[in-house]
Coordinates of C-alpha atoms in Angstrom, one line a residue:
M20 CA -28.5 -1.4 -6.6
R21 CA -27.6 2.0 -5.0
I22 CA -24.3 1.7 -3.1
V23 CA -22.5 4.2 -1.0
V24 CA -18.7 3.8 -0.9
L25 CA -17.1 5.4 2.2
G26 CA -13.7 6.6 1.3
G27 CA -12.1 8.2 -1.7
G28 CA -8.6 6.6 -1.6
I29 CA -7.3 4.1 -4.1
T30 CA -9.5 1.3 -2.7
G31 CA -12.6 3.5 -2.7
I32 CA -12.0 4.7 -6.2
T33 CA -11.2 1.3 -7.7
G34 CA -14.1 -0.2 -5.8
A35 CA -16.5 2.5 -7.2
H36 CA -15.2 1.8 -10.7
A37 CA -15.8 -2.0 -10.4
L38 CA -19.3 -1.4 -9.0
I39 CA -20.2 1.0 -11.8
E40 CA -19.0 -1.5 -14.3
D41 CA -21.3 -4.0 -12.6
G42 CA -24.3 -1.8 -13.3
H43 CA -24.8 -0.3 -9.8
E44 CA -25.5 3.3 -8.9
V45 CA -22.6 4.5 -6.8
I46 CA -22.0 7.4 -4.4
V47 CA -18.4 8.0 -3.2
V48 CA -18.1 10.0 0.1
D49 CA -14.8 11.5 1.4
R50 CA -14.0 14.3 3.8
R51 CA -11.1 15.5 1.6
D52 CA -11.7 17.7 -1.4
A53 CA -10.4 15.3 -4.0
P54 CA -9.5 11.6 -4.4
A55 CA -6.3 10.0 -3.0
L56 CA -5.2 12.8 -0.6
E57 CA -4.3 10.6 2.3
T58 CA -2.5 7.2 2.3
S59 CA -2.7 7.0 -1.5
F60 CA -1.2 10.4 -2.0
A61 CA 2.6 9.9 -2.1
N62 CA 3.4 6.2 -1.5
A63 CA 6.4 4.4 -2.8
G64 CA 4.8 3.9 -6.2
Q65 CA 5.6 0.2 -6.3
L66 CA 3.1 -2.3 -7.7
S67 CA 4.6 -5.3 -5.8
F68 CA 2.7 -8.1 -7.6
G69 CA 5.5 -10.6 -6.9
F70 CA 7.0 -9.0 -3.8
A71 CA 3.6 -8.9 -2.0
S72 CA 4.4 -10.3 1.5
P73 CA 3.1 -10.0 5.0
W74 CA 5.2 -8.2 7.5
A75 CA 4.4 -10.8 10.1
A76 CA 7.2 -13.3 9.4
P77 CA 9.5 -15.7 11.3
G78 CA 12.3 -13.7 13.0
I79 CA 10.6 -10.3 12.8
P80 CA 9.9 -10.0 16.6
M81 CA 13.6 -10.4 17.4
R82 CA 14.7 -8.1 14.6
A83 CA 12.2 -5.5 15.9
L84 CA 13.8 -5.7 19.3
S85 CA 17.3 -5.1 17.8
W86 CA 15.9 -2.1 15.9
T87 CA 15.0 -0.4 19.1
L88 CA 18.7 0.3 19.5
E89 CA 18.9 2.0 16.1
R90 CA 18.2 5.7 15.6
D91 CA 16.8 5.3 12.1
A92 CA 15.4 1.8 12.4
P93 CA 12.9 0.6 9.8
L94 CA 10.3 0.0 12.5
I95 CA 9.6 2.2 15.6
L96 CA 7.1 1.6 18.4
S97 CA 6.1 4.6 20.3
A98 CA 6.1 4.4 24.1
R99 CA 2.4 5.1 24.7
F100 CA -0.5 3.7 26.5
D101 CA -2.6 2.5 23.6
P102 CA -4.6 -0.7 24.2
A103 CA -5.4 -1.0 20.5
M104 CA -1.7 -0.9 19.5
W105 CA -0.7 -3.5 22.1
S106 CA -3.7 -5.8 21.2
W107 CA -2.7 -5.5 17.5
L108 CA 1.0 -6.3 18.3
I109 CA 0.0 -9.4 20.2
K110 CA -2.0 -10.6 17.2
F111 CA 0.9 -9.6 14.9
V112 CA 3.4 -11.7 16.9
R113 CA 1.1 -14.7 16.8
N114 CA 1.2 -14.5 13.0
C115 CA 5.1 -14.6 12.9
T116 CA 5.2 -18.4 12.7
A117 CA 6.4 -20.3 9.6
K118 CA 3.0 -21.8 9.2
N119 CA 1.0 -18.6 9.4
Y120 CA 3.6 -16.8 7.2
Q121 CA 3.2 -19.3 4.4
R122 CA -0.6 -19.1 4.7
N123 CA -0.7 -15.4 4.7
K124 CA 1.8 -15.0 1.9
K125 CA -0.1 -17.4 -0.3
R126 CA -3.3 -15.2 0.3
L127 CA -1.5 -12.0 -0.6
L128 CA 0.3 -13.4 -3.7
K129 CA -2.9 -14.8 -5.1
L130 CA -4.7 -11.5 -4.7
A131 CA -1.7 -9.5 -6.0
Q132 CA -1.3 -11.6 -9.1
Y133 CA -5.0 -11.3 -9.8
S134 CA -4.7 -7.5 -9.2
Q135 CA -2.1 -7.2 -11.9
R136 CA -4.5 -8.8 -14.4
C137 CA -7.3 -6.5 -13.2
L138 CA -5.1 -3.4 -13.6
H139 CA -4.2 -4.4 -17.1
D140 CA -7.9 -4.9 -17.9
I141 CA -8.7 -1.4 -16.7
L142 CA -5.8 0.1 -18.7
R143 CA -7.0 -1.6 -21.9
D144 CA -10.3 0.2 -21.5
V145 CA -9.2 3.5 -19.9
P146 CA -6.1 5.4 -21.2
I147 CA -4.5 6.6 -18.0
A148 CA -1.2 8.5 -17.7
F149 CA 0.3 7.8 -14.3
D150 CA 4.1 7.4 -14.9
H151 CA 3.6 3.7 -15.4
Q152 CA 6.6 1.5 -15.9
K153 CA 7.2 -2.2 -16.2
R154 CA 10.8 -2.5 -15.2
G155 CA 10.4 -4.8 -12.2
I156 CA 11.7 -4.2 -8.6
L157 CA 15.3 -4.6 -7.6
D158 CA 15.9 -5.4 -4.0
L159 CA 19.5 -4.4 -3.1
Y160 CA 21.7 -6.2 -0.6
R161 CA 24.9 -4.8 0.8
D162 CA 26.7 -8.0 1.9
E163 CA 27.0 -11.7 1.2
A164 CA 25.2 -12.7 4.4
A165 CA 22.2 -10.7 3.5
L166 CA 22.3 -11.9 -0.1
E167 CA 22.1 -15.5 1.2
K168 CA 18.7 -14.5 2.7
A169 CA 17.7 -13.3 -0.8
R170 CA 18.5 -16.8 -2.2
T171 CA 16.2 -18.3 0.5
D172 CA 13.5 -15.8 -0.4
Q173 CA 13.9 -16.7 -4.1
K174 CA 13.1 -20.4 -3.3
V175 CA 10.0 -19.3 -1.4
L176 CA 8.8 -17.1 -4.2
E177 CA 9.5 -19.8 -6.9
R178 CA 7.3 -22.2 -4.9
F179 CA 4.5 -19.7 -5.3
G180 CA 5.1 -19.4 -9.1
I181 CA 6.9 -16.1 -9.0
D182 CA 9.6 -15.6 -11.6
C183 CA 12.5 -14.0 -9.8
Q184 CA 16.3 -14.1 -9.9
V185 CA 19.2 -13.3 -7.6
L186 CA 21.6 -11.1 -9.5
D187 CA 25.3 -10.4 -9.0
R188 CA 26.7 -6.8 -9.1
E189 CA 27.3 -6.7 -12.9
R190 CA 23.7 -7.8 -13.7
C191 CA 22.4 -5.1 -11.2
L192 CA 24.3 -2.5 -13.2
A193 CA 22.9 -3.7 -16.4
I194 CA 19.4 -3.0 -15.1
E195 CA 20.2 0.2 -13.3
P196 CA 23.4 1.8 -14.9
A197 CA 23.2 4.7 -12.4
L198 CA 24.4 2.4 -9.7
A199 CA 27.8 2.4 -11.3
A200 CA 28.9 5.3 -9.2
T201 CA 28.3 3.3 -6.0
H202 CA 28.8 -0.2 -7.3
D203 CA 31.1 -1.1 -4.4
K204 CA 28.2 -1.1 -2.0
I205 CA 26.3 -3.9 -4.0
A206 CA 26.7 -7.5 -3.0
G207 CA 23.7 -8.4 -5.3
A208 CA 20.0 -8.1 -5.5
L209 CA 16.7 -10.0 -5.8
H210 CA 14.9 -9.0 -9.0
I211 CA 11.3 -9.6 -9.9
A212 CA 11.1 -8.5 -13.5
H213 CA 7.3 -8.6 -13.8
D214 CA 6.5 -6.0 -11.0
E215 CA 5.6 -2.5 -12.0
T216 CA 5.5 1.1 -10.8
G217 CA 3.2 4.1 -11.1
D218 CA 1.9 7.2 -9.3
C219 CA -1.0 6.0 -7.3
R220 CA -2.5 9.5 -6.9
L221 CA -2.5 10.2 -10.6
F222 CA -4.1 6.8 -11.3
A223 CA -6.8 7.4 -8.7
H224 CA -7.6 10.9 -10.0
A225 CA -7.8 9.7 -13.6
L226 CA -10.0 6.7 -12.7
A227 CA -12.3 8.9 -10.7
E228 CA -12.7 11.2 -13.7
R229 CA -13.6 8.2 -15.7
V230 CA -16.2 7.1 -13.1
K231 CA -17.7 10.6 -13.0
Q232 CA -18.5 10.4 -16.7
N233 CA -21.1 7.7 -15.9
A234 CA -24.6 9.0 -15.1
R235 CA -24.9 6.4 -12.3
A236 CA -21.9 7.8 -10.4
S237 CA -21.6 10.8 -8.0
F238 CA -19.0 12.0 -5.6
R239 CA -19.4 13.8 -2.3
F240 CA -16.0 15.2 -1.6
G241 CA -15.5 17.6 1.3
T242 CA -18.2 15.7 3.2
E243 CA -17.5 14.6 6.7
I244 CA -18.9 11.2 7.6
T245 CA -20.1 11.4 11.2
A246 CA -21.8 8.1 11.9
I247 CA -23.1 4.8 10.4
K248 CA -26.6 4.1 11.7
A249 CA -27.9 0.5 11.9
K250 CA -31.4 -0.8 12.7
N251 CA -32.7 -4.4 12.7
G252 CA -29.4 -5.9 11.4
R253 CA -29.1 -3.5 8.5
I254 CA -27.5 -0.1 7.9
E255 CA -30.3 2.4 7.7
Y256 CA -28.4 5.4 6.6
I257 CA -25.0 7.2 6.8
E258 CA -24.9 10.4 8.7
V259 CA -22.8 13.2 7.2
D260 CA -22.1 16.8 8.2
D261 CA -24.9 18.2 6.0
G262 CA -27.6 15.5 6.4
F263 CA -27.7 11.8 5.7
L264 CA -27.4 9.3 2.8
K265 CA -29.5 6.2 2.2
A266 CA -28.7 3.3 0.0
D267 CA -29.2 -0.5 -0.6
A268 CA -25.6 -1.3 0.4
Y269 CA -22.6 0.4 2.0
V270 CA -18.9 -0.2 1.6
V271 CA -16.3 0.8 4.2
S272 CA -13.0 1.9 2.5
L273 CA -11.8 4.3 5.2
G274 CA -8.3 2.9 5.7
S275 CA -7.0 3.4 9.2
Y276 CA -10.2 5.2 10.3
S277 CA -12.3 2.2 9.5
P278 CA -12.2 0.6 13.1
A279 CA -13.6 3.8 14.7
F280 CA -16.6 3.8 12.4
L281 CA -17.3 0.1 12.8
K282 CA -16.9 -0.1 16.6
P283 CA -20.4 1.4 17.4
L284 CA -21.8 -1.4 15.2
G285 CA -20.2 -4.0 17.3
I286 CA -17.6 -4.9 14.7
A287 CA -14.0 -5.1 16.0
L288 CA -11.8 -4.7 13.0
P289 CA -8.1 -5.5 13.7
V290 CA -6.7 -2.6 11.7
Y291 CA -4.0 -0.3 13.2
P292 CA -2.4 2.7 11.5
V293 CA 1.3 2.2 10.6
K294 CA 2.9 5.5 9.8
G295 CA 5.2 5.8 6.8
Y296 CA 7.1 8.7 5.2
S297 CA 8.1 9.8 1.7
A298 CA 10.0 12.6 0.0
T299 CA 9.6 13.5 -3.7
L300 CA 12.4 15.2 -5.6
S301 CA 13.0 16.5 -9.1
V302 CA 15.6 14.6 -11.1
I303 CA 18.4 16.9 -12.2
D304 CA 20.7 14.4 -13.9
E305 CA 19.1 11.6 -16.0
A306 CA 22.2 9.5 -16.2
A307 CA 22.7 9.6 -12.4
A308 CA 19.2 8.7 -11.5
P309 CA 17.5 5.3 -11.4
R310 CA 15.3 4.2 -14.3
G311 CA 12.9 2.1 -12.4
T312 CA 12.5 1.2 -8.7
L313 CA 14.8 -0.2 -6.1
T314 CA 14.6 -1.1 -2.4
D315 CA 17.5 -0.8 0.0
E316 CA 17.0 -4.0 1.9
K317 CA 18.9 -2.9 5.0
H318 CA 17.0 0.3 5.6
K319 CA 13.7 -0.8 3.9
V320 CA 13.7 2.4 1.8
A321 CA 12.2 2.4 -1.7
M322 CA 13.5 4.6 -4.4
T323 CA 11.2 4.9 -7.4
R324 CA 11.4 6.8 -10.6
L325 CA 8.1 8.5 -11.5
G326 CA 8.6 10.4 -14.7
G327 CA 10.9 13.4 -13.9
R328 CA 10.6 12.8 -10.2
L329 CA 12.3 10.5 -7.7
R330 CA 10.1 9.2 -4.9
L331 CA 11.7 8.0 -1.7
A332 CA 9.6 6.1 0.8
G333 CA 9.9 3.9 3.8
F334 CA 9.9 3.4 7.6
A335 CA 7.1 2.1 9.8
E336 CA 6.0 3.7 13.1
L337 CA 3.2 2.6 15.4
A338 CA 2.1 5.9 16.9
G339 CA -1.6 6.0 16.6
H340 CA -3.0 8.7 14.2
D341 CA -0.1 11.1 14.6
L342 CA 0.7 12.8 11.3
S343 CA 3.7 14.9 12.4
I344 CA 6.8 14.7 10.1
P345 CA 10.0 14.8 12.1
E346 CA 12.9 16.2 10.1
R347 CA 15.2 13.4 11.0
R348 CA 13.0 10.8 9.4
L349 CA 12.9 12.7 6.1
Q350 CA 16.7 13.1 6.3
A351 CA 17.1 9.4 6.9
L352 CA 15.3 8.8 3.6
I353 CA 17.4 11.4 1.8
N354 CA 20.6 9.9 3.2
V355 CA 19.8 6.4 1.8
A356 CA 19.1 7.8 -1.7
K357 CA 22.2 10.0 -1.7
E358 CA 24.3 7.0 -0.8
W359 CA 23.1 5.2 -3.9
F360 CA 22.5 8.0 -6.3
P361 CA 24.5 11.0 -5.1
E362 CA 24.1 13.2 -8.2
A363 CA 20.5 12.2 -9.2
A364 CA 18.7 15.1 -7.5
D365 CA 19.0 18.3 -5.5
Y366 CA 18.6 16.6 -2.1
T367 CA 18.1 19.9 -0.3
R368 CA 14.7 20.5 -2.0
F369 CA 11.9 18.0 -1.7
D370 CA 8.2 17.6 -1.0
P371 CA 7.6 15.8 2.3
W372 CA 4.7 13.5 3.1
T373 CA 3.4 11.1 5.7
G374 CA 0.5 8.7 5.7
L375 CA -1.1 6.0 7.8
R376 CA -1.2 2.5 6.3
P377 CA -4.2 0.5 7.6
M378 CA -2.5 -2.7 8.7
T379 CA -4.0 -6.0 9.8
P380 CA -1.9 -8.4 12.0
D381 CA -1.7 -11.1 9.3
G382 CA -1.2 -8.7 6.4
A383 CA -4.4 -9.7 4.5
P384 CA -7.0 -7.0 3.8
A385 CA -10.6 -7.3 5.0
I386 CA -12.8 -7.7 1.9
G387 CA -16.4 -8.8 1.8
P388 CA -19.5 -9.0 4.0
T389 CA -20.0 -8.3 7.7
R390 CA -22.6 -9.7 10.1
I391 CA -24.7 -6.6 9.1
D392 CA -26.6 -7.6 5.9
N393 CA -25.9 -4.6 3.7
L394 CA -22.5 -3.6 5.1
F395 CA -19.3 -4.6 3.2
L396 CA -15.6 -4.1 3.9
N397 CA -12.8 -3.2 1.5
T398 CA -10.0 -2.0 3.8
G399 CA -6.9 -3.0 5.8
H400 CA -4.5 -3.3 2.9
G401 CA -1.5 -2.0 4.8
T402 CA 1.5 -1.1 2.5
L403 CA -0.2 -3.0 -0.4
G404 CA -3.2 -0.8 -1.1
W405 CA -2.0 0.3 -4.5
T406 CA -0.8 -3.2 -5.4
L407 CA -4.0 -5.0 -4.3
S408 CA -6.6 -2.3 -5.1
C409 CA -7.8 -3.5 -8.5
A410 CA -8.3 -7.1 -7.4
S411 CA -10.0 -6.0 -4.2
A412 CA -12.4 -4.0 -6.2
R413 CA -13.4 -7.0 -8.4
V414 CA -13.6 -9.3 -5.4
L415 CA -15.9 -6.8 -3.7
A416 CA -18.1 -6.5 -6.7
D417 CA -18.4 -10.2 -7.0
V418 CA -19.3 -10.7 -3.4
I419 CA -22.0 -8.0 -3.5
A420 CA -23.4 -9.7 -6.7
N421 CA -23.3 -13.1 -5.0
R422 CA -20.8 -14.4 -7.5
R423 CA -17.9 -16.6 -6.6
P424 CA -14.8 -14.3 -6.8
A425 CA -12.0 -15.4 -9.2

């Protein structure tokens, strides 16, 4: 079968790889000049196979209201007339019940754990250098009241079969010795030892190069997708800036831009862009820098070691497709890292980035068929695109082949 994959981010590239492995002819189309140049470019680097969780959780609406009073709150809503944003928020709040949270978390964890197996399957076949580590994720808490919440989270995770532990200060230091300089800030941490890290962009580039080696694969980078044309309940062709593309099937992996392309087809996809930031620094003192990845639970900032670099990432803003980078947001990331690892890097020099996470109200991605016979979705992964990408690709390939997904 000839399949066009729309989008060259991590979900588009892993999807193309899975379809090629299934024997299809695949064309990947993206408006950027190379893979993974948008949301996949400089994310936190965390492969949260055990920490995968929907944002819509009990208590979040009230916490979000309290955050409106904080200058550098983890979540910010822009004051704008945006019907799509307010519609999304209403659906989001409806998912913040205990029942919906349990259902959605179970979905994500099943997909995430499968994704870990799928990633390792790829790595057995394809040698990829992407600053990969298997040190787990350490979620840091600053006070005993917050640590009590971690104990509650531990019980929830254990019910889902996730091996995790609540650690005291000394055990945190055993995992991350560089925290010794700021040990007085640590009340404890939640640790999931089997989670991993890696540079999503490097992985996507290397996997794309692997796919290119197959004669049945081709890439159309630097190609603007202008429209998806349907006729008689099927996609007839994809209109691009230099002509059109025809295929037997089409996969939408356009992240936050997916709803705009699907709307003319009568498909209302509940995906909204949630803006995040990162800063990437060079490590200047090995002993003072983290060895793995940590998250400051209070500020929701991730700090991840990627080879000789330190990646700081966090925050969530609902502001449409705005890609501006306010200096104060970057400085807030820097301040959190400096607080924990003051000598790890030169905090005056860093590479800034922002990206739009394609979020659904319940946190689960949209994977599978649509009411249009030959149109499929693989989008809406939110903050978990890197984590869920390898499983999403296999599920997509199974659905297209009419197999029951694992």
